[in-house]
Coordinates of C-alpha atoms and ligand atoms in Angstrom, one line a residue:
Chain J
M158 CA -34.6 -6.7 -10.2
S159 CA -35.5 -9.9 -12.1
R160 CA -32.6 -11.9 -13.5
S161 CA -33.4 -13.8 -16.6
V162 CA -31.4 -16.9 -17.5
V163 CA -30.5 -15.6 -20.9
T164 CA -28.7 -12.4 -19.9
R165 CA -25.1 -12.8 -19.3
P166 CA -24.1 -11.4 -15.8
A167 CA -22.3 -8.1 -15.8
V168 CA -20.0 -9.5 -13.2
A169 CA -19.6 -13.2 -12.3
I170 CA -17.7 -14.1 -9.2
R171 CA -16.9 -17.8 -9.3
N172 CA -15.5 -19.4 -6.1
V173 CA -13.1 -16.5 -5.5
S174 CA -10.7 -16.5 -2.6
K175 CA -8.0 -14.1 -1.7
V176 CA -5.1 -14.6 0.7
W177 CA -2.9 -11.5 1.2
T178 CA 0.7 -12.4 1.8
P179 CA 2.2 -9.2 3.2
E180 CA 6.0 -9.1 3.4
G181 CA 7.3 -10.1 6.8
R182 CA 3.8 -10.8 8.3
S183 CA 1.7 -13.8 8.4
P184 CA -0.7 -14.3 5.5
V185 CA -4.3 -12.9 5.8
N186 CA -7.2 -15.0 4.6
A187 CA -9.3 -12.1 3.4
L188 CA -12.0 -13.8 1.2
Q189 CA -13.1 -17.4 0.9
G190 CA -15.2 -19.1 -1.7
L191 CA -17.2 -16.1 -2.9
D192 CA -19.8 -17.0 -5.5
F193 CA -22.4 -14.6 -6.9
D194 CA -23.5 -12.7 -10.0
V195 CA -24.3 -9.1 -10.7
A196 CA -26.9 -8.6 -13.4
P197 CA -26.5 -5.9 -16.0
G198 CA -27.9 -2.6 -14.6
E199 CA -28.3 -4.1 -11.2
F200 CA -27.6 -2.1 -8.0
V201 CA -25.8 -4.4 -5.5
V202 CA -24.7 -3.3 -2.1
L203 CA -21.9 -5.1 -0.2
L204 CA -22.5 -5.0 3.6
G205 CA -20.2 -6.5 6.1
P206 CA -18.0 -5.8 9.2
S207 CA -14.9 -3.9 8.5
G208 CA -11.9 -6.0 7.5
C209 CA -14.0 -8.7 5.9
G210 CA -12.5 -8.1 2.5
K211 CA -15.1 -5.8 0.7
S212 CA -12.5 -3.5 -0.6
T213 CA -10.3 -6.4 -1.6
L214 CA -13.2 -7.8 -3.7
L215 CA -13.7 -4.5 -5.5
Y216 CA -10.0 -4.3 -6.2
M217 CA -10.1 -7.7 -7.7
I218 CA -13.1 -7.0 -9.9
A219 CA -11.4 -3.8 -11.0
G220 CA -8.4 -5.9 -12.0
L221 CA -6.0 -4.1 -9.7
E222 CA -5.4 -7.2 -7.6
A223 CA -5.3 -10.9 -8.7
T224 CA -7.5 -13.5 -7.1
T225 CA -5.7 -16.2 -5.2
S226 CA -8.1 -18.8 -6.6
G227 CA -11.3 -18.7 -8.5
L228 CA -12.4 -16.6 -11.4
I229 CA -13.9 -13.2 -12.0
E230 CA -15.6 -12.5 -15.3
C231 CA -17.1 -9.3 -16.6
D232 CA -19.4 -9.6 -19.6
G233 CA -18.1 -13.1 -20.1
L234 CA -14.5 -12.1 -20.2
K235 CA -12.0 -13.0 -17.5
V236 CA -10.7 -10.0 -15.6
E237 CA -7.0 -9.8 -15.9
E238 CA -6.1 -6.2 -15.8
P239 CA -7.8 -2.9 -15.0
S240 CA -10.1 -1.4 -17.6
A241 CA -12.1 1.8 -17.7
E242 CA -15.2 -0.3 -18.3
R243 CA -15.0 -1.0 -14.6
G244 CA -14.8 2.3 -12.8
L245 CA -13.8 2.5 -9.1
I246 CA -14.6 5.3 -6.8
F247 CA -12.9 5.6 -3.4
Q248 CA -13.8 7.0 -0.1
E249 CA -11.7 10.1 -0.8
A250 CA -12.4 11.4 -4.2
S251 CA -8.7 11.1 -5.2
L252 CA -8.9 13.9 -7.8
F253 CA -5.5 15.1 -9.0
P254 CA -4.8 18.4 -7.4
W255 CA -2.7 19.6 -10.3
L256 CA -5.7 19.4 -12.7
T257 CA -8.8 21.5 -12.9
I258 CA -12.1 19.7 -12.3
A259 CA -12.7 19.5 -16.0
D260 CA -9.3 18.2 -16.7
N261 CA -9.7 15.6 -14.0
V262 CA -12.9 14.4 -15.6
A263 CA -11.2 14.3 -18.9
F264 CA -8.1 12.5 -17.6
G265 CA -9.1 9.1 -18.8
L266 CA -10.1 10.4 -22.2
S267 CA -6.8 12.1 -22.5
I268 CA -5.0 8.8 -21.6
Q269 CA -7.1 7.1 -24.3
G270 CA -6.0 9.7 -26.9
V271 CA -9.3 11.6 -27.3
L272 CA -8.6 15.1 -28.7
P273 CA -8.7 18.1 -26.4
V274 CA -11.8 19.7 -27.9
R275 CA -13.8 16.5 -27.7
R276 CA -12.5 15.9 -24.2
R277 CA -13.7 19.2 -23.1
E278 CA -17.1 18.6 -24.6
I279 CA -17.5 15.3 -22.8
A280 CA -16.2 16.8 -19.5
I281 CA -18.7 19.6 -19.7
E282 CA -21.5 17.1 -20.4
M283 CA -20.5 14.9 -17.5
L284 CA -20.1 17.7 -15.0
R285 CA -23.6 19.0 -16.1
R286 CA -25.0 15.6 -15.3
V287 CA -23.5 15.6 -11.8
G288 CA -24.6 19.2 -11.2
L289 CA -21.1 20.8 -11.3
S290 CA -21.5 22.9 -14.4
D291 CA -20.1 26.0 -12.8
M292 CA -17.0 24.2 -11.3
L293 CA -15.3 23.4 -14.6
D294 CA -12.1 25.4 -14.0
K295 CA -11.9 25.2 -10.3
K296 CA -9.2 23.4 -8.3
P297 CA -10.3 20.2 -6.5
D298 CA -9.5 21.7 -3.1
E299 CA -12.0 24.5 -3.8
L300 CA -14.8 22.0 -3.8
S301 CA -16.7 20.5 -0.8
G302 CA -16.3 16.8 -0.1
G303 CA -19.7 16.0 -1.7
M304 CA -18.8 18.0 -4.8
R305 CA -15.4 16.2 -5.1
Q306 CA -17.1 12.9 -4.9
R307 CA -19.5 13.9 -7.6
A308 CA -16.6 15.0 -9.8
A309 CA -15.0 11.6 -9.2
C310 CA -18.2 10.1 -10.4
A311 CA -18.1 12.2 -13.5
R312 CA -14.5 11.1 -14.1
A313 CA -15.6 7.5 -13.9
L314 CA -18.7 8.0 -16.0
A315 CA -16.8 9.8 -18.8
M316 CA -15.4 6.4 -19.6
K317 CA -18.9 4.9 -20.0
P318 CA -18.3 2.1 -17.6
K319 CA -20.4 -1.0 -17.6
V320 CA -19.7 -1.5 -13.9
L321 CA -19.3 1.2 -11.4
M322 CA -17.8 0.2 -8.1
M323 CA -17.8 2.5 -5.1
D324 CA -15.9 1.8 -1.9
E325 CA -17.7 3.6 1.0
P326 CA -18.0 6.6 -1.2
F327 CA -20.1 8.7 1.2
A328 CA -18.5 7.6 4.5
A329 CA -16.6 10.8 4.9
L330 CA -19.6 13.1 4.2
D331 CA -22.0 14.6 6.7
V332 CA -25.5 13.2 7.1
Q333 CA -27.3 15.7 5.0
T334 CA -24.9 15.6 2.1
R335 CA -25.0 11.9 2.3
A336 CA -28.8 11.8 1.8
R337 CA -28.5 14.0 -1.2
M338 CA -25.7 12.0 -2.6
Q339 CA -27.8 8.9 -2.4
D340 CA -30.5 10.5 -4.5
F341 CA -27.8 11.7 -6.9
L342 CA -26.3 8.3 -7.2
L343 CA -29.7 6.6 -8.0
Q344 CA -30.1 9.2 -10.8
I345 CA -26.7 8.5 -12.2
W346 CA -27.3 4.8 -12.0
R347 CA -30.5 5.1 -14.0
D348 CA -29.0 7.4 -16.6
S349 CA -25.9 5.4 -17.2
G350 CA -27.5 1.9 -17.2
A351 CA -24.3 0.6 -15.5
S352 CA -24.3 -2.0 -12.8
V353 CA -23.3 -0.6 -9.5
L354 CA -21.4 -2.3 -6.7
L355 CA -21.4 -0.2 -3.6
V356 CA -19.7 -1.0 -0.3
T357 CA -21.1 0.6 2.8
H358 CA -21.2 0.3 6.6
S359 CA -24.6 2.0 6.8
I360 CA -27.7 -0.2 6.9
D361 CA -29.9 2.7 5.9
E362 CA -27.8 3.4 2.9
A363 CA -28.0 -0.2 1.9
I364 CA -31.8 -0.3 2.1
A365 CA -32.1 3.1 0.4
L366 CA -30.1 2.0 -2.6
A367 CA -29.8 -1.7 -3.3
D368 CA -31.7 -4.1 -5.5
R369 CA -29.9 -6.7 -3.6
V370 CA -27.7 -6.6 -0.5
I371 CA -24.9 -9.1 -0.1
V372 CA -24.1 -9.6 3.5
F373 CA -20.6 -10.7 4.3
T374 CA -19.3 -12.7 7.2
A375 CA -16.4 -11.5 9.3
R376 CA -12.9 -12.4 8.0
P377 CA -12.4 -14.6 6.1
G378 CA -15.2 -12.9 4.2
R379 CA -17.8 -15.2 2.8
V380 CA -21.3 -14.5 1.5
K381 CA -23.5 -14.9 4.6
T382 CA -26.8 -14.1 2.8
I383 CA -28.1 -12.2 -0.2
V384 CA -31.2 -10.1 0.5
P385 CA -33.2 -8.6 -2.3
I386 CA -34.9 -5.4 -1.3
D387 CA -38.5 -5.6 -2.5
L388 CA -39.5 -2.0 -2.0
P389 CA -40.3 0.7 -4.5
R390 CA -37.9 3.6 -4.8
P391 CA -37.7 6.1 -3.2
R392 CA -37.7 3.7 -0.3
P393 CA -40.6 4.3 2.1
T394 CA -38.7 4.7 5.4
R395 CA -42.1 4.6 7.4
D396 CA -43.1 1.4 5.8
A397 CA -43.2 -1.6 8.2
R398 CA -41.2 -3.6 5.7
Y399 CA -38.5 -1.1 5.8
H400 CA -38.1 -1.7 9.5
E401 CA -38.2 -5.4 9.0
Y402 CA -35.2 -5.1 6.6
R403 CA -33.5 -2.8 9.1
D404 CA -33.9 -5.3 11.9
L405 CA -32.8 -8.1 9.7
F406 CA -29.5 -6.4 8.7
T407 CA -28.9 -5.2 12.2
E408 CA -29.1 -8.7 13.5
L409 CA -27.0 -10.2 10.7
L410 CA -24.3 -7.6 11.1
A411 CA -24.2 -7.7 14.9
A412 CA -23.4 -11.4 14.9
E413 CA -20.5 -10.9 12.5
V414 CA -19.2 -7.8 14.2
E415 CA -19.1 -9.7 17.4
R416 CA -17.3 -12.6 15.8
A417 CA -14.8 -10.1 14.3
F418 CA -14.2 -8.6 17.7
A419 CA -13.8 -11.9 19.4
E420 CA -11.2 -12.9 16.8
M421 CA -9.3 -9.6 17.2
E422 CA -9.1 -10.1 20.9
A423 CA -7.9 -13.6 20.5
A424 CA -5.1 -12.5 18.2
Chain O
M244 CA -37.3 11.5 -6.4
T245 CA -35.7 14.7 -5.7
T246 CA -34.2 16.4 -8.7
L247 CA -30.6 17.6 -8.9
D248 CA -31.3 20.9 -10.6
T249 CA -30.8 22.9 -7.5
P250 CA -28.9 20.8 -5.0
T251 CA -28.4 23.1 -2.0
E252 CA -24.8 22.1 -1.7
I253 CA -23.6 23.5 -4.9
M254 CA -25.3 26.8 -4.5
P255 CA -22.5 29.3 -3.7
P256 CA -23.3 31.4 -0.6
V257 CA -24.9 34.6 -1.7
E258 CA -22.2 37.2 -1.4
P259 CA -22.7 40.9 -1.4
R260 CA -21.4 42.6 -4.5
A261 CA -17.6 42.0 -4.2
R262 CA -15.8 45.1 -3.1
P263 CA -12.2 45.6 -4.2
N264 CA -10.0 43.7 -1.7
F265 CA -7.1 45.8 -0.5
A266 CA -6.0 43.3 2.2
P267 CA -3.3 41.6 0.1
L268 CA -1.9 44.9 -1.1
L269 CA -1.8 46.2 2.4
R270 CA -0.1 43.1 3.6
Q271 CA 2.5 43.4 1.0
L272 CA 3.1 47.1 1.8
A273 CA 3.4 46.2 5.4
G274 CA 6.0 43.5 4.5
I275 CA 8.0 46.0 2.5
G276 CA 7.8 48.5 5.4
W277 CA 9.1 46.1 7.9
A278 CA 11.9 45.1 5.6
I279 CA 13.0 48.7 5.3
A280 CA 12.7 49.1 9.0
S281 CA 14.7 46.0 9.7
I282 CA 17.6 46.9 7.3
G283 CA 17.4 50.5 8.5
L284 CA 17.9 49.5 12.1
F285 CA 20.8 47.3 11.2
A286 CA 22.5 50.0 9.1
G287 CA 21.6 52.6 11.7
I288 CA 23.4 50.8 14.5
W289 CA 26.4 50.3 12.2
E290 CA 26.4 54.0 11.3
L291 CA 26.2 55.0 15.0
L292 CA 29.1 52.7 15.9
W293 CA 31.1 54.5 13.2
Y294 CA 29.9 57.9 14.4
F295 CA 31.1 57.3 17.9
E296 CA 34.3 55.9 16.5
L297 CA 33.6 52.4 17.8
A298 CA 34.0 50.9 14.4
N299 CA 37.1 51.5 12.4
P300 CA 36.0 52.7 8.9
L301 CA 39.0 51.0 7.3
L302 CA 37.9 47.6 8.6
L303 CA 34.1 48.1 9.0
P304 CA 33.2 50.9 6.7
P305 CA 29.5 51.7 7.3
P306 CA 27.0 51.6 4.4
H307 CA 27.2 55.3 3.5
L308 CA 31.0 54.8 3.0
F309 CA 31.0 51.6 1.0
L310 CA 28.1 52.7 -1.1
A311 CA 29.4 56.3 -1.6
D312 CA 32.1 55.6 -4.1
I313 CA 30.3 53.2 -6.4
P314 CA 32.2 54.2 -9.6
G315 CA 35.4 53.7 -7.7
T316 CA 34.3 50.3 -6.5
L317 CA 33.1 49.2 -9.8
K318 CA 36.6 49.7 -11.3
Y319 CA 37.5 46.4 -9.8
F320 CA 34.8 44.5 -11.6
D321 CA 36.2 42.8 -14.7
R322 CA 34.5 42.0 -17.9
S323 CA 36.6 39.1 -18.9
D324 CA 36.2 35.6 -17.5
R325 CA 39.8 34.9 -16.9
I326 CA 41.6 34.2 -13.7
G327 CA 44.2 36.8 -12.7
S328 CA 43.2 39.3 -15.3
V329 CA 43.7 42.8 -14.1
A330 CA 40.5 44.8 -13.7
S331 CA 40.1 46.6 -16.9
G332 CA 38.0 49.6 -16.3
G333 CA 35.0 47.9 -14.8
G334 CA 31.9 50.0 -14.6
F335 CA 28.3 49.2 -14.2
G336 CA 28.3 46.8 -17.2
A337 CA 31.1 44.8 -15.6
L338 CA 29.2 44.6 -12.3
L339 CA 26.2 43.1 -14.2
I340 CA 28.5 40.7 -16.1
T341 CA 30.0 39.5 -12.9
M342 CA 26.6 39.1 -11.3
G343 CA 25.4 37.3 -14.4
W344 CA 28.2 34.8 -14.3
T345 CA 27.6 33.9 -10.7
T346 CA 23.9 33.7 -11.2
F347 CA 24.3 31.6 -14.3
R348 CA 26.4 29.0 -12.4
V349 CA 23.9 28.8 -9.6
V350 CA 20.9 28.4 -12.0
F351 CA 22.6 26.0 -14.3
G352 CA 23.9 23.9 -11.4
L353 CA 20.5 23.8 -9.6
T354 CA 18.7 22.9 -12.8
L355 CA 21.1 20.1 -13.6
G356 CA 20.9 18.8 -10.0
F357 CA 17.2 18.9 -10.1
V358 CA 16.8 17.1 -13.4
L359 CA 19.5 14.5 -12.9
G360 CA 18.6 14.0 -9.2
T361 CA 15.0 13.3 -10.1
A362 CA 16.0 10.9 -12.9
V363 CA 18.5 9.0 -10.7
G364 CA 16.1 9.0 -7.8
A365 CA 13.3 7.5 -10.0
L366 CA 15.7 4.9 -11.4
I367 CA 16.8 3.9 -7.9
H368 CA 13.2 3.6 -6.9
Y369 CA 12.0 1.6 -9.8
V370 CA 15.0 -0.5 -10.9
R371 CA 16.2 -3.0 -8.3
I372 CA 19.7 -3.6 -9.8
I373 CA 20.3 0.2 -10.0
R374 CA 19.0 0.6 -6.4
N375 CA 21.3 -2.1 -5.1
L376 CA 24.3 -0.8 -7.0
L377 CA 23.9 2.9 -6.4
L378 CA 22.1 3.5 -3.2
P379 CA 24.9 2.6 -0.8
T380 CA 27.4 4.9 -2.5
I381 CA 24.8 7.7 -2.7
L382 CA 24.1 7.3 1.0
L383 CA 27.8 7.4 1.7
L384 CA 28.4 10.5 -0.4
A385 CA 25.3 12.5 0.5
P386 CA 26.6 13.8 3.8
V387 CA 29.9 15.0 2.4
S388 CA 29.9 18.8 2.3
P389 CA 29.9 20.2 -1.2
V390 CA 33.0 22.2 -0.3
A391 CA 34.9 19.0 0.2
W392 CA 34.2 18.3 -3.4
L393 CA 36.0 21.4 -4.5
P394 CA 39.5 19.9 -4.9
V395 CA 38.1 16.9 -6.6
A396 CA 36.2 19.2 -9.0
I397 CA 39.3 21.1 -9.8
F398 CA 41.4 17.9 -10.3
V399 CA 38.8 16.5 -12.6
F400 CA 37.5 19.6 -14.5
G401 CA 40.4 22.0 -14.1
I402 CA 40.1 25.6 -13.4
G403 CA 37.0 27.3 -14.9
D404 CA 33.3 27.3 -14.9
V405 CA 32.7 23.6 -14.5
P406 CA 33.9 23.2 -10.9
A407 CA 31.7 26.0 -9.7
I408 CA 28.7 24.5 -11.5
F409 CA 29.6 21.1 -10.2
L410 CA 29.6 22.3 -6.6
V411 CA 26.2 23.8 -7.0
F412 CA 25.0 20.6 -8.6
I413 CA 26.3 18.5 -5.7
T414 CA 24.5 20.8 -3.2
V415 CA 21.1 19.7 -4.6
F416 CA 21.8 16.4 -6.4
F417 CA 21.9 14.1 -3.4
A418 CA 19.1 15.8 -1.6
I419 CA 16.8 15.5 -4.7
T420 CA 17.9 11.9 -5.5
L421 CA 17.1 10.7 -2.0
S422 CA 13.9 12.7 -1.6
T423 CA 12.6 11.5 -5.0
G424 CA 12.4 7.9 -3.9
A425 CA 10.7 8.8 -0.7
Q426 CA 8.2 11.0 -2.5
I427 CA 7.4 8.4 -5.1
A428 CA 6.7 5.9 -2.4
S429 CA 4.3 8.3 -0.7
V430 CA 2.2 9.1 -3.8
P431 CA -1.4 8.1 -2.8
K432 CA -2.0 4.6 -4.0
N433 CA -5.4 5.6 -5.3
Y434 CA -3.8 8.1 -7.7
I435 CA -2.0 5.2 -9.3
H436 CA -5.1 3.0 -9.2
V437 CA -7.1 5.7 -11.1
A438 CA -4.4 6.0 -13.7
R439 CA -4.3 2.2 -14.2
I440 CA -8.0 2.0 -14.5
M441 CA -8.0 4.7 -17.0
G442 CA -5.6 2.7 -19.1
A443 CA -2.3 4.5 -18.4
N444 CA 0.8 2.3 -18.9
E445 CA 3.7 2.7 -16.5
R446 CA 5.4 5.4 -18.6
K447 CA 2.2 7.5 -18.8
T448 CA 1.5 6.9 -15.1
F449 CA 4.9 8.3 -14.3
W450 CA 4.7 11.4 -16.4
R451 CA 1.1 12.2 -15.9
V452 CA 0.6 11.2 -12.3
I453 CA 3.7 10.5 -10.3
L454 CA 5.8 13.4 -11.5
P455 CA 3.2 16.1 -10.9
A456 CA 2.5 14.5 -7.5
I457 CA 6.1 14.7 -6.3
L458 CA 7.1 18.0 -8.1
P459 CA 6.0 20.4 -5.3
S460 CA 8.1 18.7 -2.6
L461 CA 11.1 18.4 -5.0
F462 CA 10.8 22.0 -5.8
M463 CA 10.8 22.7 -2.1
T464 CA 14.0 20.8 -1.7
V465 CA 15.6 23.0 -4.3
R466 CA 14.4 26.1 -2.5
L467 CA 15.8 24.9 0.8
N468 CA 19.1 24.3 -0.8
L469 CA 19.2 27.6 -2.7
F470 CA 21.2 29.5 -0.1
G471 CA 23.6 26.6 0.2
A472 CA 24.1 26.9 -3.5
W473 CA 24.9 30.6 -3.2
M474 CA 27.5 29.8 -0.5
V475 CA 29.3 27.1 -2.5
V476 CA 29.4 29.0 -5.7
L477 CA 31.3 31.8 -4.0
I478 CA 33.8 29.4 -2.6
A479 CA 34.3 27.8 -5.9
E480 CA 34.7 31.1 -7.6
A481 CA 37.1 32.3 -5.0
V482 CA 39.4 29.4 -5.6
G483 CA 39.0 28.2 -9.1
V484 CA 37.2 30.5 -11.5
G485 CA 38.4 33.8 -13.1
S486 CA 35.2 35.7 -12.7
G487 CA 32.2 36.1 -10.5
L488 CA 31.4 37.6 -7.1
G489 CA 33.5 35.1 -5.2
Q490 CA 36.6 36.1 -7.2
I491 CA 35.9 39.7 -6.4
T492 CA 35.6 39.0 -2.7
T493 CA 38.9 37.1 -2.7
M494 CA 40.6 40.0 -4.6
A495 CA 39.1 42.5 -2.1
R496 CA 40.4 40.5 0.8
A497 CA 43.9 40.1 -0.8
T498 CA 44.1 43.9 -1.5
F499 CA 42.6 44.7 1.9
N500 CA 39.7 46.7 0.3
S501 CA 37.0 46.6 2.9
K502 CA 34.7 48.8 0.9
L503 CA 34.8 46.4 -1.9
V504 CA 34.2 43.5 0.5
F505 CA 31.0 45.0 1.9
F506 CA 29.8 46.2 -1.4
T507 CA 30.1 42.7 -2.8
M508 CA 28.4 41.2 0.2
A509 CA 25.5 43.6 -0.3
I510 CA 25.2 42.5 -3.9
I511 CA 25.4 38.8 -2.9
G512 CA 22.6 39.3 -0.4
L513 CA 20.5 41.1 -3.0
L514 CA 21.0 38.3 -5.5
G515 CA 20.2 35.6 -3.0
F516 CA 17.0 37.4 -2.1
L517 CA 16.1 37.9 -5.7
S518 CA 16.7 34.3 -6.6
D519 CA 14.6 33.1 -3.8
W520 CA 11.9 35.4 -4.9
G521 CA 12.3 34.1 -8.4
L522 CA 11.9 30.5 -7.3
R523 CA 8.8 31.4 -5.3
T524 CA 7.3 33.1 -8.3
M525 CA 8.1 30.1 -10.4
Q526 CA 6.5 27.8 -7.8
R527 CA 3.4 30.0 -7.9
K528 CA 3.1 29.9 -11.6
L529 CA 4.3 26.4 -12.4
L530 CA 2.8 24.6 -9.4
W531 CA -0.3 26.7 -9.2
W532 CA -2.3 24.0 -7.4
V533 CA -0.1 24.1 -4.3
A534 CA -1.3 26.6 -1.7
P535 CA 0.9 29.7 -1.8
N536 CA 3.3 29.4 1.1
Q537 CA 4.5 32.1 3.4
G538 CA 8.1 32.9 4.3
G539 CA 9.0 35.7 1.9
L540 CA 8.7 39.4 1.7
L541 CA 7.0 39.8 -1.7
Ligands
ADP846 N1 -2.6 -4.6 0.3 C1 -2.8 -5.5 1.3 N2 -1.8 -6.2 1.8 C2 -2.0 -7.0 2.9 N3 -3.2 -7.2 3.5 C3 -4.2 -6.5 3.1 C4 -4.1 -5.6 2.0 N4 -5.3 -5.0 1.8 C5 -6.1 -5.5 2.7 N5 -5.5 -6.4 3.5 C6 -6.1 -7.2 4.6 O1 -7.2 -7.9 4.1 C7 -8.3 -7.8 5.0 C8 -9.5 -7.3 4.3 O2 -9.3 -5.9 4.0 P1 -10.3 -5.0 3.2 O3 -10.6 -5.6 1.9 O4 -9.8 -3.6 3.2 O5 -11.6 -5.1 4.2 P2 -12.9 -4.1 4.2 O6 -12.8 -3.2 3.0 O7 -14.0 -5.1 4.2 O8 -12.8 -3.4 5.5 C9 -7.8 -7.0 6.1 O9 -7.4 -7.9 7.2 C10 -6.7 -6.2 5.6 O10 -5.7 -6.1 6.7
MG847 MG1 -12.7 -1.2 2.9

């Protein structure tokens, strides 16, 4: 995706660091000196060894955690507290079991004071978009993992977010469901026009989805490289360039995973 | 690009035309059957002991004896709520009134303990100064048996309804207070994150997310303490209240009326069973999202 100089970035990360200071344990240097932009409507994948601070970064962009130093801006405004404009989706769907699927999707609207009839309309529309029209009045635990994750998407989308963040959203799903969910996500992304920031462990997922892949170093997480994926969608898995990307990411990650392990053993 | 119109995953498995499902009904009937068998066996052994003159009917009158003369037994039940009042005719209405009083004390005490316990538990969890001030005392008092509170209750509240209700209250209050904090702490963090992202302030987050998340286990705490509540209410009634099943039991003991003792015990058992069933039904209706749990006959 081309980035023109005039458009303001949807998310701007300016020299951001995070040190966790858990009670009774030594502080953890989670992220150090991050600096990158996400363009409006861009699909960015964050790839890195586990424990390098990817989730931490999403939490800070969401406004759930403060940065230790540096600045995060969304649409030119400093992020200081959570906002429904920056939706966040977790590995487990985290739907409220005491609400029906439709009420879960309408939860944010209800918090914002939207009236019940209108809420229901929006919930119906959102669930139609994610292919769950006949699940309106079901309980969350009556749905499969993939369906729950789509309902969680619908819940976030109902708030018309400008940025949609997803923290390993498909990690708990089986391979077939995962492939479908990736198609589904690309569709949602195009429809909504939101920027997407997705964390994954899967190199194939990163190549299948991203405009740009941001590769993190092992902890303390830093940007190792940023790789734009220059392939048409759907991504041609037989293409030689696909395999070049694959090899590149495998190599980049292997080095970092090794470093992470070495550090763990030293500790 | 695949379309999402017919994702395989959301297609429900094709089911044959649903036939009426008798399994739950059968299971329920089987449950009732076993209940009858169980009680029948117990009563049968008792009757046999009586028949072979191993059980003295004056001390251990078998069911057919203590259930035979119900009008006679009902004479002892009193319509007034006064201590020491002489049974004034009794009858079926008086039995119901007596049962009603005891049930009311249990229900009222449990409700009060549930509501106040949750409130105090939440305050202890959220407000540091309240936690520091209250928690040590609560931990100290929690293990004290409710029965030990009886004299205190009578000193403070005098003779009457209040001590009985207070004792029931004590049975659940500490358990609920202590479990509330633990439950709040174990609400999945992501639930709270979702609420915050959606713009809920702390008050809304509590009422809309935390409370519904902890309600099922708090309700379970009440259910676990229900039988305890039935035990203490009888003790309180026996000592300090002029009505109720506990008072009847005391009178029956004092007048050496074993038929009345066993009759009252049967009524108490029935009430305990019904109230547990009532709580389970309430749980099913109010907390519909919790998987129905086993452990009851109906
Ligand atoms: N709430 C927290 N308190 C203290 N340390 C944390 C917290 N969350 C994450 N960390 C630490 O920060 C580091 C990065 O964690 P995380 O962002 O979850 O990594 P990732 O998502 O990339 O696997 C880890 O070492 C983790 O232990
Ligand atoms: Mg993570």
